[in-house]
Short mmCIF file of C-alpha atoms and ligand atoms in Angstrom, two decimals:
data_model
loop_
_atom_site.label_atom_id
_atom_site.label_comp_id
_atom_site.label_asym_id
_atom_site.label_seq_id
_atom_site.Cartn_x
_atom_site.Cartn_y
_atom_site.Cartn_z
CA MET A 1 86.66 147.72 155.73
CA SER A 2 85.94 150.68 153.42
CA ARG A 3 82.35 151.43 152.66
CA PHE A 4 81.39 152.10 149.09
CA SER A 5 78.83 154.74 150.07
CA ASP A 6 81.43 156.67 152.09
CA THR A 7 83.95 156.68 149.26
CA SER A 8 84.33 159.53 146.79
CA PHE A 9 85.39 158.29 143.38
CA LYS A 10 86.13 161.76 142.04
CA GLY A 11 89.02 161.60 139.60
CA LEU A 12 89.49 157.86 140.21
CA LYS A 13 89.16 154.80 138.01
CA ALA A 14 87.22 152.03 139.68
CA LEU A 15 87.81 148.47 138.51
CA VAL A 16 84.39 146.93 139.12
CA ARG A 17 83.78 143.16 139.03
CA VAL A 18 80.17 142.66 137.97
CA ASP A 19 78.24 139.51 137.13
CA PHE A 20 76.97 140.22 133.61
CA ASN A 21 76.48 136.52 132.88
CA VAL A 22 72.99 137.15 131.42
CA PRO A 23 71.07 134.64 129.31
CA LEU A 24 71.00 135.31 125.55
CA ASN A 25 68.77 133.80 122.88
CA ASP A 26 70.13 132.58 119.55
CA LYS A 27 69.88 136.10 118.10
CA PHE A 28 72.19 137.35 120.86
CA GLU A 29 69.29 139.17 122.52
CA ILE A 30 69.27 139.35 126.32
CA THR A 31 66.29 137.42 127.71
CA ASP A 32 66.71 138.55 131.34
CA ASP A 33 68.82 141.60 132.22
CA THR A 34 68.42 141.42 136.02
CA ARG A 35 72.13 140.85 136.53
CA MET A 36 72.93 144.01 134.58
CA THR A 37 70.29 146.24 136.17
CA SER A 38 71.32 145.04 139.66
CA SER A 39 74.74 146.65 139.30
CA LEU A 40 73.51 149.96 137.86
CA PRO A 41 73.33 151.76 141.25
CA THR A 42 77.02 150.99 141.84
CA ILE A 43 78.05 152.15 138.36
CA ARG A 44 75.92 155.30 138.60
CA LYS A 45 77.30 156.33 142.00
CA ILE A 46 80.90 156.14 140.73
CA LEU A 47 80.04 158.16 137.63
CA ALA A 48 78.03 160.70 139.62
CA ASP A 49 81.03 161.23 141.92
CA GLY A 50 83.14 162.12 138.89
CA GLY A 51 84.91 158.78 138.60
CA ALA A 52 85.36 156.39 135.68
CA VAL A 53 84.20 152.77 135.64
CA ILE A 54 86.07 149.78 134.23
CA LEU A 55 83.71 146.82 134.16
CA MET A 56 84.93 143.22 134.15
CA SER A 57 82.80 140.07 134.09
CA HIS A 58 82.71 136.48 133.01
CA PHE A 59 80.16 135.41 130.41
CA GLY A 60 79.12 131.84 129.64
CA ARG A 61 81.55 128.96 129.65
CA PRO A 62 84.21 129.50 126.98
CA LYS A 63 86.80 126.75 126.83
CA GLY A 64 89.78 128.87 127.79
CA GLY A 65 90.10 131.06 124.69
CA PRO A 66 88.10 133.68 122.77
CA GLU A 67 84.77 132.49 121.35
CA GLU A 68 82.55 134.87 119.40
CA LYS A 69 79.32 133.72 121.05
CA TYR A 70 80.73 134.48 124.51
CA SER A 71 81.99 137.97 123.69
CA LEU A 72 80.76 140.63 126.08
CA LYS A 73 80.45 142.98 123.09
CA HIS A 74 76.95 141.50 122.60
CA LEU A 75 75.95 143.28 125.82
CA LEU A 76 77.30 146.68 124.81
CA PRO A 77 74.17 148.11 123.11
CA HIS A 78 72.00 147.13 126.07
CA LEU A 79 74.46 148.51 128.59
CA LYS A 80 74.45 151.79 126.65
CA SER A 81 70.68 151.93 126.66
CA LEU A 82 70.55 151.21 130.42
CA LEU A 83 73.06 153.94 131.23
CA GLY A 84 71.56 156.52 128.88
CA ASP A 85 72.77 158.53 125.88
CA ASN A 86 74.86 160.98 127.87
CA ILE A 87 77.24 158.29 129.18
CA GLU A 88 80.13 157.23 126.96
CA VAL A 89 80.50 153.44 127.06
CA LYS A 90 83.58 151.91 125.43
CA PHE A 91 84.59 148.33 124.81
CA ALA A 92 88.04 146.75 125.13
CA ASP A 93 88.39 143.58 123.10
CA ASP A 94 90.78 142.13 125.65
CA CYS A 95 90.64 142.28 129.45
CA ILE A 96 94.41 142.57 129.90
CA GLY A 97 97.31 143.58 127.67
CA GLU A 98 98.55 146.75 126.00
CA SER A 99 95.28 147.90 124.43
CA ALA A 100 93.24 147.40 127.62
CA ILE A 101 95.86 149.34 129.60
CA GLU A 102 95.85 152.11 127.01
CA GLN A 103 92.05 152.33 126.95
CA ALA A 104 91.86 152.32 130.75
CA LYS A 105 94.51 155.04 130.93
CA ASN A 106 92.64 157.26 128.48
CA LEU A 107 89.28 156.81 130.18
CA LYS A 108 87.85 160.14 131.36
CA PRO A 109 85.70 160.84 134.43
CA GLY A 110 82.08 159.92 133.70
CA GLU A 111 83.03 157.25 131.15
CA VAL A 112 82.62 153.48 131.24
CA LEU A 113 84.90 150.82 129.76
CA LEU A 114 83.60 147.27 129.42
CA LEU A 115 86.40 144.71 129.24
CA GLU A 116 86.15 141.52 127.18
CA ASN A 117 85.15 138.24 128.89
CA LEU A 118 87.53 137.32 131.71
CA ARG A 119 87.07 133.62 131.02
CA PHE A 120 88.78 133.94 127.64
CA TYR A 121 91.80 133.36 129.88
CA LYS A 122 91.93 130.06 131.75
CA GLU A 123 93.95 131.92 134.39
CA GLU A 124 90.73 133.59 135.56
CA GLU A 125 89.11 130.46 136.98
CA LYS A 126 92.46 129.16 138.20
CA GLY A 127 92.81 132.24 140.39
CA ASP A 128 96.18 132.97 138.76
CA LYS A 129 98.14 135.64 140.61
CA GLY A 130 99.92 137.05 137.56
CA PHE A 131 96.61 137.47 135.74
CA ALA A 132 95.01 139.08 138.80
CA GLU A 133 97.93 141.49 139.08
CA LYS A 134 97.54 142.49 135.43
CA LEU A 135 93.85 143.21 136.01
CA SER A 136 94.67 145.25 139.09
CA LYS A 137 96.84 147.63 137.02
CA LEU A 138 93.75 148.90 135.22
CA GLY A 139 92.09 150.69 138.14
CA ASP A 140 92.88 152.83 141.19
CA LEU A 141 90.35 150.96 143.34
CA TYR A 142 88.70 147.56 143.25
CA VAL A 143 84.95 147.21 143.74
CA ASN A 144 83.38 143.75 143.89
CA ASP A 145 79.70 143.84 142.97
CA ALA A 146 79.43 140.23 141.75
CA PHE A 147 77.65 138.34 144.52
CA GLY A 148 76.71 135.61 142.03
CA THR A 149 80.37 134.55 141.79
CA ALA A 150 81.42 135.36 145.37
CA HIS A 151 81.76 131.64 146.11
CA ARG A 152 84.53 131.32 143.52
CA ALA A 153 88.19 132.01 144.33
CA HIS A 154 88.82 133.33 140.84
CA ALA A 155 91.37 135.95 139.82
CA SER A 156 88.83 138.75 139.37
CA THR A 157 86.53 137.83 142.28
CA ALA A 158 89.07 137.29 145.04
CA VAL A 159 92.79 137.22 144.15
CA VAL A 160 92.81 140.68 142.53
CA ALA A 161 91.92 142.22 145.91
CA ASP A 162 95.41 141.32 147.20
CA TYR A 163 96.86 143.91 144.85
CA PHE A 164 94.90 146.78 146.37
CA PRO A 165 95.66 148.20 149.81
CA ALA A 166 92.99 148.40 152.51
CA GLY A 167 90.82 151.41 151.74
CA LYS A 168 91.12 150.78 148.01
CA LYS A 169 88.94 147.64 147.88
CA MET A 170 85.31 147.38 148.80
CA PHE A 171 81.94 145.79 148.07
CA GLY A 172 79.66 147.54 145.58
CA LEU A 173 76.09 148.41 146.54
CA LEU A 174 74.62 145.12 145.27
CA MET A 175 77.21 142.99 147.03
CA GLU A 176 76.79 145.04 150.20
CA SER A 177 73.02 144.56 150.29
CA GLU A 178 73.33 140.84 149.45
CA VAL A 179 75.84 140.30 152.26
CA ASN A 180 73.83 142.40 154.74
CA SER A 181 70.65 140.53 153.94
CA ALA A 182 72.24 137.06 154.17
CA GLU A 183 74.01 137.97 157.42
CA LYS A 184 70.83 139.35 158.92
CA VAL A 185 69.11 136.02 158.32
CA LEU A 186 71.97 133.68 159.19
CA HIS A 187 73.51 135.50 162.14
CA LYS A 188 70.97 138.00 163.47
CA ALA A 189 67.62 136.33 162.82
CA GLU A 190 64.76 137.43 165.00
CA LYS A 191 62.99 134.24 166.17
CA PRO A 192 60.89 132.38 165.23
CA PHE A 193 63.04 131.76 162.13
CA VAL A 194 61.60 129.47 159.47
CA ALA A 195 63.69 128.10 156.60
CA ILE A 196 61.65 126.81 153.69
CA ILE A 197 63.73 124.45 151.60
CA GLY A 198 62.36 122.86 148.45
CA GLY A 199 63.39 121.78 144.99
CA ALA A 200 64.36 118.50 143.50
CA LYS A 201 67.44 117.15 145.18
CA VAL A 202 68.19 116.33 148.82
CA SER A 203 71.85 115.87 147.93
CA ASP A 204 72.14 119.55 146.91
CA LYS A 205 70.61 120.74 150.15
CA ILE A 206 72.19 118.53 152.86
CA LEU A 207 74.82 121.04 153.93
CA ILE A 208 72.36 123.91 154.09
CA LEU A 209 69.91 121.80 156.12
CA GLU A 210 72.65 120.78 158.55
CA ASN A 211 73.80 124.35 159.04
CA LEU A 212 70.23 125.61 159.45
CA LEU A 213 69.69 123.09 162.26
CA GLU A 214 71.96 125.38 164.28
CA LYS A 215 69.96 128.50 163.45
CA ALA A 216 66.31 127.94 162.56
CA THR A 217 63.26 127.40 164.75
CA ASP A 218 61.35 125.57 162.01
CA ILE A 219 62.45 123.96 158.77
CA ILE A 220 59.80 123.33 156.12
CA ILE A 221 60.81 120.75 153.54
CA GLY A 222 58.81 120.73 150.32
CA GLY A 223 59.25 119.90 146.65
CA GLY A 224 60.63 116.66 145.30
CA MET A 225 63.19 116.37 148.09
CA ALA A 226 60.45 115.94 150.70
CA TYR A 227 59.68 112.41 149.50
CA THR A 228 63.08 111.03 150.48
CA PHE A 229 62.26 112.24 154.01
CA CYS A 230 58.73 110.75 153.84
CA LYS A 231 60.20 107.42 152.78
CA ALA A 232 62.84 107.61 155.52
CA GLU A 233 59.97 107.88 158.01
CA GLY A 234 58.51 104.66 156.60
CA GLY A 235 56.01 106.22 154.17
CA LYS A 236 54.94 104.82 150.81
CA ILE A 237 55.79 107.37 148.13
CA GLY A 238 54.88 105.59 144.88
CA LYS A 239 57.18 106.75 142.09
CA SER A 240 57.84 110.19 143.61
CA LEU A 241 61.40 111.50 143.45
CA CYS A 242 63.56 109.63 145.91
CA GLU A 243 67.29 109.51 146.52
CA GLU A 244 67.67 106.04 148.02
CA ASP A 245 71.26 106.76 148.98
CA ARG A 246 70.16 109.77 151.02
CA ILE A 247 67.58 108.04 153.18
CA ASP A 248 70.07 107.59 156.03
CA THR A 249 71.08 111.24 155.73
CA ALA A 250 67.42 112.27 155.91
CA LEU A 251 67.00 110.18 159.06
CA GLU A 252 70.11 111.71 160.61
CA ILE A 253 68.89 115.24 159.84
CA MET A 254 65.52 114.49 161.46
CA LYS A 255 67.24 112.98 164.51
CA LYS A 256 69.57 115.96 164.90
CA ALA A 257 66.62 118.33 164.56
CA GLU A 258 64.84 116.56 167.39
CA GLU A 259 67.92 116.78 169.62
CA LYS A 260 68.27 120.48 168.90
CA GLY A 261 64.58 121.29 169.31
CA VAL A 262 64.17 122.36 165.68
CA SER A 263 60.81 121.40 164.16
CA ILE A 264 61.02 119.81 160.73
CA HIS A 265 57.78 119.99 158.77
CA LEU A 266 57.09 117.65 155.86
CA PRO A 267 54.00 118.09 153.66
CA SER A 268 51.21 116.01 155.22
CA ASP A 269 49.53 115.60 151.83
CA SER A 270 50.44 115.95 148.17
CA VAL A 271 48.95 116.63 144.77
CA ILE A 272 49.86 113.45 142.94
CA ALA A 273 50.07 112.65 139.22
CA ASP A 274 50.22 109.53 137.11
CA ALA A 275 53.03 111.00 135.00
CA PHE A 276 55.59 113.81 135.08
CA SER A 277 53.66 115.94 132.64
CA ALA A 278 51.71 119.19 132.43
CA THR A 279 48.69 117.20 131.28
CA ALA A 280 48.95 114.28 133.71
CA GLN A 281 45.92 112.93 135.52
CA THR A 282 45.95 114.25 139.09
CA SER A 283 44.59 113.35 142.52
CA THR A 284 45.46 114.01 146.16
CA SER A 285 46.94 111.70 148.75
CA PRO A 286 48.62 111.69 152.16
CA SER A 287 52.34 112.12 151.36
CA ASN A 288 53.15 108.87 153.17
CA ALA A 289 50.58 106.75 151.33
CA ILE A 290 51.01 107.56 147.65
CA PRO A 291 49.65 104.73 145.47
CA ASP A 292 52.01 102.71 143.29
CA GLY A 293 52.50 104.30 139.88
CA TRP A 294 51.74 107.83 141.17
CA MET A 295 54.11 110.61 142.14
CA GLY A 296 53.88 113.69 144.35
CA LEU A 297 54.35 116.81 142.25
CA ASP A 298 53.07 119.49 144.64
CA ILE A 299 52.22 119.91 148.31
CA GLY A 300 48.53 119.30 149.06
CA SER A 301 45.96 121.66 150.58
CA TYR A 302 46.45 120.52 154.22
CA ALA A 303 50.22 120.91 153.82
CA CYS A 304 49.66 124.39 152.37
CA GLU A 305 47.60 125.40 155.37
CA GLN A 306 50.14 123.89 157.75
CA PHE A 307 53.06 125.72 156.06
CA ILE A 308 51.17 129.02 155.78
CA ASN A 309 50.47 128.99 159.55
CA ILE A 310 54.15 128.50 160.34
CA ILE A 311 55.18 131.25 157.91
CA HIS A 312 52.61 133.67 159.38
CA LYS A 313 53.94 133.24 162.92
CA SER A 314 57.60 133.66 161.89
CA LYS A 315 59.70 136.81 162.25
CA THR A 316 62.49 135.70 159.89
CA ILE A 317 61.93 133.70 156.70
CA LEU A 318 64.42 132.14 154.31
CA TRP A 319 63.06 130.53 151.14
CA ASN A 320 65.09 128.40 148.76
CA GLY A 321 63.47 126.01 146.31
CA PRO A 322 59.91 125.49 145.03
CA MET A 323 57.25 123.37 146.75
CA GLY A 324 56.35 121.52 143.57
CA VAL A 325 56.79 121.42 139.82
CA PHE A 326 55.63 125.02 139.54
CA GLU A 327 56.62 125.11 135.85
CA PHE A 328 53.39 123.13 135.22
CA GLU A 329 50.22 125.04 136.08
CA LYS A 330 48.57 122.02 137.72
CA PHE A 331 51.37 121.80 140.30
CA GLN A 332 52.07 125.45 141.10
CA HIS A 333 49.47 126.01 143.80
CA GLY A 334 51.78 125.15 146.74
CA THR A 335 54.64 127.35 145.54
CA ARG A 336 52.25 130.24 144.83
CA GLU A 337 50.62 129.94 148.29
CA VAL A 338 53.99 129.85 150.04
CA ALA A 339 55.11 132.95 148.09
CA LYS A 340 51.87 134.69 149.06
CA ALA A 341 52.22 133.74 152.75
CA ILE A 342 55.80 135.07 152.79
CA ALA A 343 54.57 138.36 151.31
CA GLU A 344 51.81 138.56 153.97
CA ALA A 345 54.23 137.81 156.82
CA THR A 346 56.60 140.46 155.44
CA GLU A 347 53.80 143.01 155.43
CA LYS A 348 53.20 142.21 159.12
CA GLY A 349 56.87 142.92 159.92
CA ALA A 350 58.80 139.70 159.26
CA TYR A 351 62.12 139.83 157.41
CA SER A 352 62.11 137.58 154.34
CA LEU A 353 64.94 136.55 152.05
CA VAL A 354 64.23 134.62 148.85
CA GLY A 355 67.20 133.10 147.06
CA GLY A 356 68.06 130.37 144.61
CA GLY A 357 67.09 130.38 140.94
CA ASP A 358 63.72 128.68 141.10
CA SER A 359 62.24 130.43 144.13
CA VAL A 360 63.31 133.75 142.63
CA ALA A 361 61.64 132.76 139.35
CA ALA A 362 58.51 131.85 141.36
CA VAL A 363 58.23 135.15 143.27
CA ASN A 364 58.73 136.98 139.99
CA GLN A 365 56.18 134.85 138.13
CA PHE A 366 53.53 135.19 140.86
CA GLY A 367 54.11 138.93 141.38
CA TYR A 368 55.54 138.88 144.91
CA ALA A 369 59.11 140.00 144.22
CA ASP A 370 58.52 143.51 145.59
CA LYS A 371 56.51 142.21 148.56
CA VAL A 372 59.35 140.28 150.21
CA SER A 373 62.24 141.94 152.05
CA TYR A 374 65.02 140.81 149.74
CA VAL A 375 65.35 138.79 146.56
CA SER A 376 68.90 137.54 146.18
CA THR A 377 70.71 137.49 142.83
CA GLY A 378 73.07 134.76 144.01
CA GLY A 379 72.13 131.10 143.54
CA GLY A 380 75.22 129.02 144.35
CA ALA A 381 76.82 131.83 146.34
CA LEU A 382 73.79 132.23 148.58
CA LEU A 383 73.54 128.47 149.13
CA GLU A 384 77.19 128.29 150.16
CA PHE A 385 76.74 131.24 152.48
CA PHE A 386 73.88 129.41 154.22
CA GLU A 387 75.95 126.23 154.30
CA GLY A 388 78.20 128.23 156.63
CA LYS A 389 81.10 128.44 154.19
CA THR A 390 83.43 131.41 153.89
CA LEU A 391 82.93 132.94 150.45
CA PRO A 392 86.29 133.89 148.87
CA GLY A 393 84.80 137.02 147.26
CA ILE A 394 83.64 138.30 150.64
CA ALA A 395 86.75 137.23 152.57
CA ALA A 396 89.11 138.88 150.06
CA ILE A 397 87.66 142.26 150.96
CA SER A 398 86.50 141.94 154.53
CA GLU A 399 89.49 140.11 156.02
P1 AMP B 1 66.36 122.61 142.65
O1 AMP B 1 67.18 123.08 141.48
O2 AMP B 1 66.92 121.42 143.35
O3 AMP B 1 66.02 123.75 143.58
O4 AMP B 1 65.02 122.09 142.03
C1 AMP B 1 64.11 122.88 141.34
C2 AMP B 1 63.25 121.98 140.51
O5 AMP B 1 62.61 121.05 141.35
C3 AMP B 1 62.17 122.68 139.75
O6 AMP B 1 62.45 122.59 138.39
C4 AMP B 1 60.91 121.88 140.10
O7 AMP B 1 60.12 121.58 138.99
C5 AMP B 1 61.47 120.62 140.69
N1 AMP B 1 60.51 119.98 141.62
C6 AMP B 1 59.88 120.56 142.64
N2 AMP B 1 59.06 119.67 143.23
C7 AMP B 1 59.18 118.52 142.57
C8 AMP B 1 58.57 117.24 142.71
N3 AMP B 1 57.68 117.00 143.66
N4 AMP B 1 58.94 116.26 141.85
C9 AMP B 1 59.84 116.51 140.87
N5 AMP B 1 60.45 117.70 140.70
C10 AMP B 1 60.13 118.70 141.54
#
């Protein structure tokens, strides 16, 4: 497999798949540009080598044809300001066709061309070969830097790679660091390895839990999903979140963990509330004896201590999903303490990977993003990686 860093792009046009699917407000202003800034090192390296960059991305969920609000042209001014005045950034109002080909052909070294939204063609998500081949004609090499969509077998994320010979397709710097970080945790974890899994739904996390049973030393389960496990063990959970149809699954996971010698840790106590509200009345309770009419919305102080101790003694840490309803100040203590403990363990030499929308939002909000080893940009893609699935975007280049 060709390495991006070892490649010289001098005189070449690189077709770069990025994930520029940034959130916009109703004035078309970008409210979080992380996805754009994450791909800047890749773009800059190609330009610095004397190459030209053709950027392609999806944006929002258009219904299979052009829609003004999903045009990537809204991102052009910000892209220009990120790259600086001395870089020429052009826009093609179609991602395939005569004009895109013409603009790509005329692109000079050091210039950038942003193509219009790939999802204006339904062929993109269908992984259509003809569409992928048309895209491939635009560049001399294919660079995939879109980890966020690596779990999709779309034309631009996977199929297009078939039209480039080995040596002319590679991961970009973001994709490379995402893959290295995820592989380090899943396949080369130094033990003890703790996986901290939280959030609302057990059903979303079953596959990841099952796969982690093969890898982790400890699994901490927090957040709303913990209460289905507490109930499965015979606890009383009041009106806490519970997926009744997943109680058997929770029992099976706990049984398998025991057989494999993996320790599953549930929160011994909870901060409980009389309503799902930022202003609810609160109290504390053992997680298996929550009074009727009350719900667990955060892990309690004993659980915090218990989880912090496990995190501190671990050498590898994976965190996906908050410990409570951290969006409400009254219930953010557990998530904040876990973030802090991960930062402390990292400082003492552990390797920590934080991934999944809400845990990333939490480390950012609490100021720990630069104190953990790696913050992933991929939500669904990272989850699928840890479920043990082959990601089409990775396989298309590495196989
Ligand atoms: P997920 O998308 O499954 O990772 O879930 C994230 C969401 O879970 C966040 O919005 C949290 O507010 C929510 N959450 C975490 N803990 C709880 C809880 N104890 N009860 C209800 N929702 C929770």
